[in-house]
Coordinates of N, CA, C and O in Angstrom, one line a residue:
M7 N 204.8 119.6 -64.9 CA 206.1 119.6 -65.4 C 206.4 118.2 -66.0 O 206.1 117.2 -65.3
V8 N 206.9 118.1 -67.2 CA 207.3 116.8 -67.8 C 208.7 116.8 -68.1 O 209.3 117.7 -68.7
M9 N 209.4 115.8 -67.5 CA 210.9 115.6 -67.8 C 211.0 114.6 -69.0 O 210.4 113.6 -69.0
E10 N 211.9 115.0 -69.9 CA 212.2 114.1 -71.0 C 213.6 113.6 -70.8 O 214.5 114.4 -70.5
S11 N 213.8 112.3 -71.0 CA 215.1 111.7 -70.8 C 215.8 111.4 -72.1 O 217.0 111.1 -72.1
T12 N 215.1 111.3 -73.2 CA 215.7 111.0 -74.5 C 215.9 112.2 -75.3 O 215.1 113.1 -75.3
P13 N 217.0 112.3 -76.0 CA 217.3 113.5 -76.8 C 216.2 113.6 -77.9 O 215.8 112.6 -78.5
T14 N 215.8 114.8 -78.2 CA 214.8 115.1 -79.2 C 215.3 116.2 -80.1 O 216.4 116.8 -79.8
K15 N 214.6 116.6 -81.1 CA 215.0 117.7 -82.0 C 215.1 119.0 -81.2 O 215.9 119.8 -81.3
S16 N 214.1 119.1 -80.2 CA 214.1 120.4 -79.4 C 215.3 120.4 -78.4 O 215.8 121.4 -78.0
A17 N 215.9 119.2 -78.1 CA 217.0 119.1 -77.2 C 218.2 119.9 -77.9 O 219.0 120.5 -77.2
S18 N 218.3 119.7 -79.2 CA 219.4 120.4 -79.9 C 219.2 121.9 -79.8 O 220.2 122.7 -79.7
A19 N 217.9 122.4 -79.9 CA 217.7 123.8 -79.7 C 218.1 124.3 -78.4 O 218.6 125.4 -78.2
F20 N 217.8 123.5 -77.3 CA 218.2 123.8 -76.0 C 219.8 124.0 -75.9 O 220.3 124.9 -75.3
E21 N 220.4 123.0 -76.5 CA 221.9 123.0 -76.5 C 222.5 124.2 -77.2 O 223.4 124.8 -76.8
E22 N 221.8 124.5 -78.4 CA 222.3 125.7 -79.1 C 222.1 127.0 -78.3 O 222.9 127.8 -78.2
K23 N 220.9 127.1 -77.7 CA 220.6 128.2 -76.8 C 221.6 128.3 -75.7 O 222.0 129.4 -75.3
R24 N 221.8 127.1 -75.1 CA 222.8 127.1 -73.9 C 224.1 127.6 -74.4 O 224.8 128.3 -73.6
A25 N 224.6 127.2 -75.6 CA 225.9 127.6 -76.0 C 225.9 129.1 -76.2 O 227.0 129.7 -75.9
R26 N 224.8 129.7 -76.6 CA 224.8 131.2 -76.8 C 224.6 131.9 -75.5 O 225.0 133.0 -75.3
S27 N 223.9 131.3 -74.6 CA 223.5 131.9 -73.3 C 224.3 131.3 -72.2 O 223.8 130.4 -71.5
V28 N 225.5 131.7 -72.0 CA 226.3 131.2 -70.9 C 225.7 131.6 -69.6 O 225.5 132.8 -69.4
S29 N 225.5 130.6 -68.7 CA 224.8 130.9 -67.5 C 225.7 131.7 -66.5 O 226.9 131.8 -66.7
I30 N 225.1 132.2 -65.5 CA 225.9 132.9 -64.4 C 227.0 132.0 -63.9 O 228.1 132.4 -63.6
A31 N 226.6 130.7 -63.7 CA 227.6 129.8 -63.2 C 228.8 129.6 -64.0 O 229.9 129.3 -63.6
D32 N 228.6 129.9 -65.3 CA 229.7 129.8 -66.3 C 230.3 131.1 -66.7 O 231.1 131.1 -67.7
G33 N 230.0 132.2 -66.0 CA 230.6 133.4 -66.3 C 229.7 134.7 -66.4 O 230.2 135.7 -66.6
G34 N 228.4 134.5 -66.2 CA 227.5 135.6 -66.0 C 227.1 136.3 -67.3 O 226.7 137.5 -67.2
M35 N 227.2 135.7 -68.4 CA 226.8 136.4 -69.6 C 225.3 136.0 -70.0 O 224.8 135.0 -69.6
V36 N 224.7 136.9 -70.7 CA 223.3 136.7 -71.2 C 223.3 136.6 -72.7 O 224.1 137.2 -73.3
D37 N 222.3 135.8 -73.2 CA 222.2 135.7 -74.6 C 222.1 137.1 -75.3 O 221.2 137.8 -75.0
C38 N 223.0 137.4 -76.2 CA 223.0 138.6 -76.9 C 222.8 138.4 -78.4 O 223.0 139.4 -79.1
E39 N 222.6 137.2 -78.8 CA 222.5 136.9 -80.2 C 221.3 137.5 -80.9 O 221.3 137.8 -82.1
H40 N 220.2 137.5 -80.2 CA 219.0 138.1 -80.9 C 218.7 139.5 -80.3 O 219.0 139.8 -79.2
E41 N 218.1 140.2 -81.2 CA 217.7 141.6 -80.8 C 216.3 141.6 -80.2 O 215.4 140.9 -80.7
S42 N 216.1 142.3 -79.1 CA 214.8 142.3 -78.4 C 214.6 143.7 -77.9 O 215.6 144.4 -77.5
S43 N 213.4 144.2 -77.9 CA 213.1 145.5 -77.3 C 212.8 145.4 -75.8 O 212.7 146.4 -75.2
S44 N 212.8 144.2 -75.2 CA 212.6 144.0 -73.8 C 213.9 144.4 -73.0 O 215.0 144.1 -73.5
P45 N 213.7 145.1 -71.9 CA 214.8 145.4 -71.0 C 215.5 144.1 -70.5 O 214.8 143.1 -70.4
K46 N 216.8 144.1 -70.2 CA 217.5 143.0 -69.7 C 218.1 143.3 -68.4 O 218.5 144.4 -68.2
V47 N 218.3 142.3 -67.6 CA 219.0 142.4 -66.3 C 220.0 141.3 -66.2 O 220.0 140.3 -67.0
D48 N 221.0 141.5 -65.3 CA 222.1 140.5 -65.1 C 222.2 140.3 -63.7 O 222.5 141.2 -62.9
E49 N 222.0 139.0 -63.3 CA 222.2 138.5 -61.9 C 221.4 139.3 -60.8 O 221.9 139.7 -59.8
I50 N 220.1 139.4 -61.0 CA 219.3 140.0 -60.0 C 218.7 138.9 -59.1 O 218.5 137.8 -59.5
E51 N 218.6 139.2 -57.8 CA 218.1 138.2 -56.8 C 216.6 138.0 -57.2 O 215.8 138.9 -57.5
Y52 N 216.2 136.7 -57.3 CA 214.8 136.4 -57.6 C 214.4 135.1 -56.9 O 215.2 134.2 -56.7
C53 N 213.1 135.0 -56.6 CA 212.6 133.8 -56.0 C 211.6 133.2 -57.0 O 210.6 133.8 -57.4
C54 N 211.9 131.9 -57.4 CA 211.1 131.2 -58.4 C 210.5 129.9 -57.7 O 211.3 129.1 -57.3
A55 N 209.2 129.9 -57.6 CA 208.6 128.7 -56.9 C 209.1 128.4 -55.5 O 209.3 127.3 -55.1
G56 N 209.4 129.5 -54.8 CA 209.9 129.4 -53.4 C 211.4 129.1 -53.3 O 211.9 129.0 -52.2
I57 N 212.1 129.1 -54.5 CA 213.5 128.9 -54.5 C 214.3 130.2 -54.8 O 214.0 130.8 -55.8
R58 N 215.2 130.5 -54.0 CA 216.0 131.8 -54.2 C 217.2 131.5 -55.1 O 217.8 130.4 -55.1
G59 N 217.4 132.5 -56.0 CA 218.6 132.4 -56.9 C 218.8 133.7 -57.6 O 218.3 134.7 -57.1
K60 N 219.5 133.6 -58.7 CA 219.8 134.9 -59.5 C 219.3 134.7 -60.9 O 219.5 133.6 -61.6
Y61 N 218.5 135.7 -61.4 CA 218.0 135.7 -62.8 C 218.7 136.6 -63.7 O 219.1 137.7 -63.2
S62 N 219.0 136.2 -64.9 CA 219.5 137.1 -65.9 C 218.7 136.9 -67.2 O 218.4 135.8 -67.6
G63 N 218.3 138.0 -67.8 CA 217.6 137.9 -69.0 C 216.6 139.0 -69.2 O 216.7 140.1 -68.6
E64 N 215.6 138.8 -70.0 CA 214.6 139.8 -70.3 C 213.6 139.9 -69.2 O 213.3 139.0 -68.5
I65 N 213.1 141.2 -69.0 CA 212.0 141.4 -68.0 C 210.9 142.2 -68.6 O 211.1 142.8 -69.6
N66 N 209.8 142.2 -67.9 CA 208.6 143.0 -68.4 C 208.7 144.4 -67.7 O 209.6 144.7 -66.9
G67 N 207.6 145.2 -67.9 CA 207.6 146.5 -67.3 C 207.5 146.5 -65.8 O 207.7 147.5 -65.1
N68 N 207.1 145.4 -65.2 CA 207.0 145.2 -63.8 C 208.2 144.7 -63.1 O 208.3 144.4 -61.9
G69 N 209.3 144.5 -64.0 CA 210.5 143.9 -63.4 C 210.6 142.4 -63.2 O 211.5 141.9 -62.6
K70 N 209.6 141.7 -63.8 CA 209.5 140.3 -63.6 C 210.1 139.6 -64.9 O 210.0 140.2 -66.0
P71 N 210.7 138.4 -64.7 CA 211.2 137.7 -65.9 C 210.2 137.5 -66.9 O 209.0 137.1 -66.6
H72 N 210.5 137.9 -68.2 CA 209.6 137.8 -69.3 C 210.3 137.8 -70.6 O 211.0 138.7 -71.0
G73 N 210.3 136.6 -71.2 CA 211.1 136.4 -72.4 C 212.1 135.3 -72.2 O 211.9 134.4 -71.4
S74 N 213.3 135.5 -72.8 CA 214.4 134.5 -72.6 C 215.2 134.9 -71.4 O 215.5 136.0 -71.2
G75 N 215.6 133.8 -70.6 CA 216.4 134.1 -69.4 C 216.9 132.9 -68.8 O 216.5 131.7 -69.1
S76 N 217.8 133.1 -67.8 CA 218.3 132.0 -67.0 C 218.2 132.2 -65.5 O 218.2 133.4 -65.1
F77 N 218.0 131.2 -64.8 CA 217.9 131.3 -63.3 C 218.9 130.3 -62.7 O 218.9 129.1 -63.0
V78 N 219.7 130.8 -61.8 CA 220.8 130.0 -61.2 C 220.5 129.9 -59.7 O 220.3 130.9 -59.1
R79 N 220.5 128.6 -59.2 CA 220.3 128.4 -57.8 C 221.4 127.5 -57.3 O 222.0 126.7 -58.1
D80 N 221.6 127.5 -56.0 CA 222.5 126.6 -55.4 C 221.9 125.2 -55.3 O 220.7 125.1 -54.9
N81 N 222.6 124.2 -55.6 CA 222.1 122.8 -55.5 C 223.1 122.0 -54.7 O 224.0 121.4 -55.3
C82 N 223.1 122.1 -53.4 CA 224.0 121.5 -52.5 C 225.5 121.8 -52.8 O 226.3 121.0 -52.9
G83 N 225.7 123.1 -53.0 CA 227.1 123.6 -53.3 C 227.5 123.6 -54.8 O 228.5 124.1 -55.1
S84 N 226.6 123.1 -55.6 CA 226.9 123.1 -57.1 C 225.8 123.8 -57.8 O 224.6 123.4 -57.7
P85 N 226.1 124.9 -58.5 CA 225.0 125.7 -59.2 C 224.2 124.8 -60.2 O 224.7 124.0 -60.9
L86 N 222.9 125.1 -60.2 CA 222.0 124.4 -61.1 C 221.3 125.6 -61.9 O 220.8 126.5 -61.3
T87 N 221.4 125.5 -63.2 CA 220.9 126.6 -64.1 C 219.7 126.2 -64.9 O 219.8 125.1 -65.6
Y88 N 218.7 127.0 -64.9 CA 217.5 126.7 -65.7 C 217.6 127.8 -66.8 O 217.8 129.0 -66.6
V89 N 217.5 127.4 -68.1 CA 217.5 128.3 -69.2 C 216.3 128.1 -70.0 O 216.0 126.9 -70.4
G90 N 215.5 129.1 -70.2 CA 214.2 128.9 -70.9 C 213.4 130.2 -71.1 O 214.0 131.3 -71.0
T91 N 212.1 130.0 -71.4 CA 211.2 131.1 -71.6 C 210.4 131.4 -70.4 O 210.0 130.5 -69.6
W92 N 210.2 132.7 -70.1 CA 209.5 133.2 -69.0 C 208.3 134.1 -69.4 O 208.4 134.7 -70.4
K93 N 207.2 134.1 -68.6 CA 206.1 135.0 -68.9 C 205.6 135.5 -67.5 O 205.2 134.7 -66.7
D94 N 205.7 136.8 -67.3 CA 205.2 137.5 -66.1 C 205.8 136.8 -64.8 O 205.0 136.5 -63.9
G95 N 207.1 136.4 -64.8 CA 207.7 135.9 -63.7 C 207.6 134.4 -63.5 O 208.2 133.8 -62.6
E96 N 207.0 133.7 -64.4 CA 206.8 132.2 -64.3 C 207.5 131.6 -65.5 O 207.5 132.1 -66.6
R97 N 208.0 130.4 -65.3 CA 208.6 129.6 -66.4 C 207.4 129.0 -67.3 O 206.5 128.5 -66.7
V98 N 207.6 129.2 -68.6 CA 206.6 128.7 -69.5 C 207.2 128.0 -70.7 O 208.4 128.2 -71.0
G99 N 206.5 127.1 -71.3 CA 207.0 126.5 -72.5 C 208.2 125.6 -72.3 O 208.2 124.9 -71.3
N100 N 209.1 125.6 -73.2 CA 210.3 124.7 -73.1 C 211.4 125.3 -72.3 O 211.6 126.5 -72.4
G101 N 212.2 124.5 -71.6 CA 213.4 124.9 -70.9 C 214.3 123.8 -70.6 O 213.9 122.6 -70.9
G102 N 215.4 124.0 -70.1 CA 216.4 123.0 -69.8 C 217.1 123.3 -68.5 O 217.4 124.5 -68.2
Y103 N 217.5 122.3 -67.8 CA 218.4 122.4 -66.6 C 219.8 121.9 -66.9 O 220.0 120.9 -67.6
Y104 N 220.8 122.7 -66.5 CA 222.1 122.5 -66.8 C 223.0 122.5 -65.5 O 222.8 123.3 -64.6
A105 N 224.0 121.6 -65.5 CA 225.0 121.6 -64.4 C 226.1 122.5 -64.8 O 226.2 123.0 -65.9
T106 N 227.0 122.7 -63.8 CA 228.2 123.5 -64.1 C 228.9 122.9 -65.2 O 229.0 121.7 -65.4
G107 N 229.4 123.7 -66.1 CA 230.1 123.2 -67.3 C 229.2 123.0 -68.5 O 229.7 122.7 -69.6
G108 N 227.9 123.3 -68.3 CA 227.0 123.2 -69.4 C 226.4 121.9 -69.8 O 225.7 121.7 -70.8
R109 N 226.6 120.8 -68.9 CA 226.0 119.5 -69.2 C 224.5 119.6 -69.0 O 224.0 120.0 -67.9
L110 N 223.8 119.2 -70.0 CA 222.3 119.2 -69.9 C 221.9 118.1 -69.0 O 222.2 116.9 -69.2
L111 N 221.1 118.4 -68.0 CA 220.5 117.4 -67.0 C 219.1 117.0 -67.4 O 218.8 115.8 -67.2
G112 N 218.4 117.8 -68.1 CA 217.0 117.5 -68.5 C 216.3 118.6 -69.1 O 216.5 119.8 -68.8
N113 N 215.4 118.3 -70.0 CA 214.5 119.2 -70.6 C 213.1 119.2 -69.9 O 212.7 118.2 -69.4
V114 N 212.5 120.4 -69.8 CA 211.2 120.4 -69.2 C 210.2 121.2 -70.1 O 210.6 122.0 -70.9
V115 N 208.9 120.9 -70.0 CA 207.9 121.6 -70.7 C 206.9 122.0 -69.6 O 206.3 121.2 -68.9
W116 N 206.7 123.3 -69.5 CA 205.8 123.9 -68.5 C 204.5 124.2 -69.1 O 204.4 124.6 -70.3
D117 N 203.4 123.9 -68.4 CA 202.1 124.2 -68.9 C 201.8 125.7 -69.0 O 202.4 126.5 -68.4

């Protein structure tokens, strides 16, 4: 995992996606702007890298996160939201972590 601290062109894409995909912490909506043939779920219990939280977004035929989605976990009483791309239940590619209210905390790139 690589954390980026300086804004980049892709940071704007994260912020645009975040604006469209309001996290569970901010009201429980899922990105509906793009059309996809993948089934979608809203607020299902999920464990990611040993951390329990709620996932909303696209899933594959096995019910695992796959495509665009968000994962919300408790962070010492304050929700922490990851918004990004998933493949077979794992975070892949670019993503971002957001605090309550939509403030971007950091971008990540998963191998």
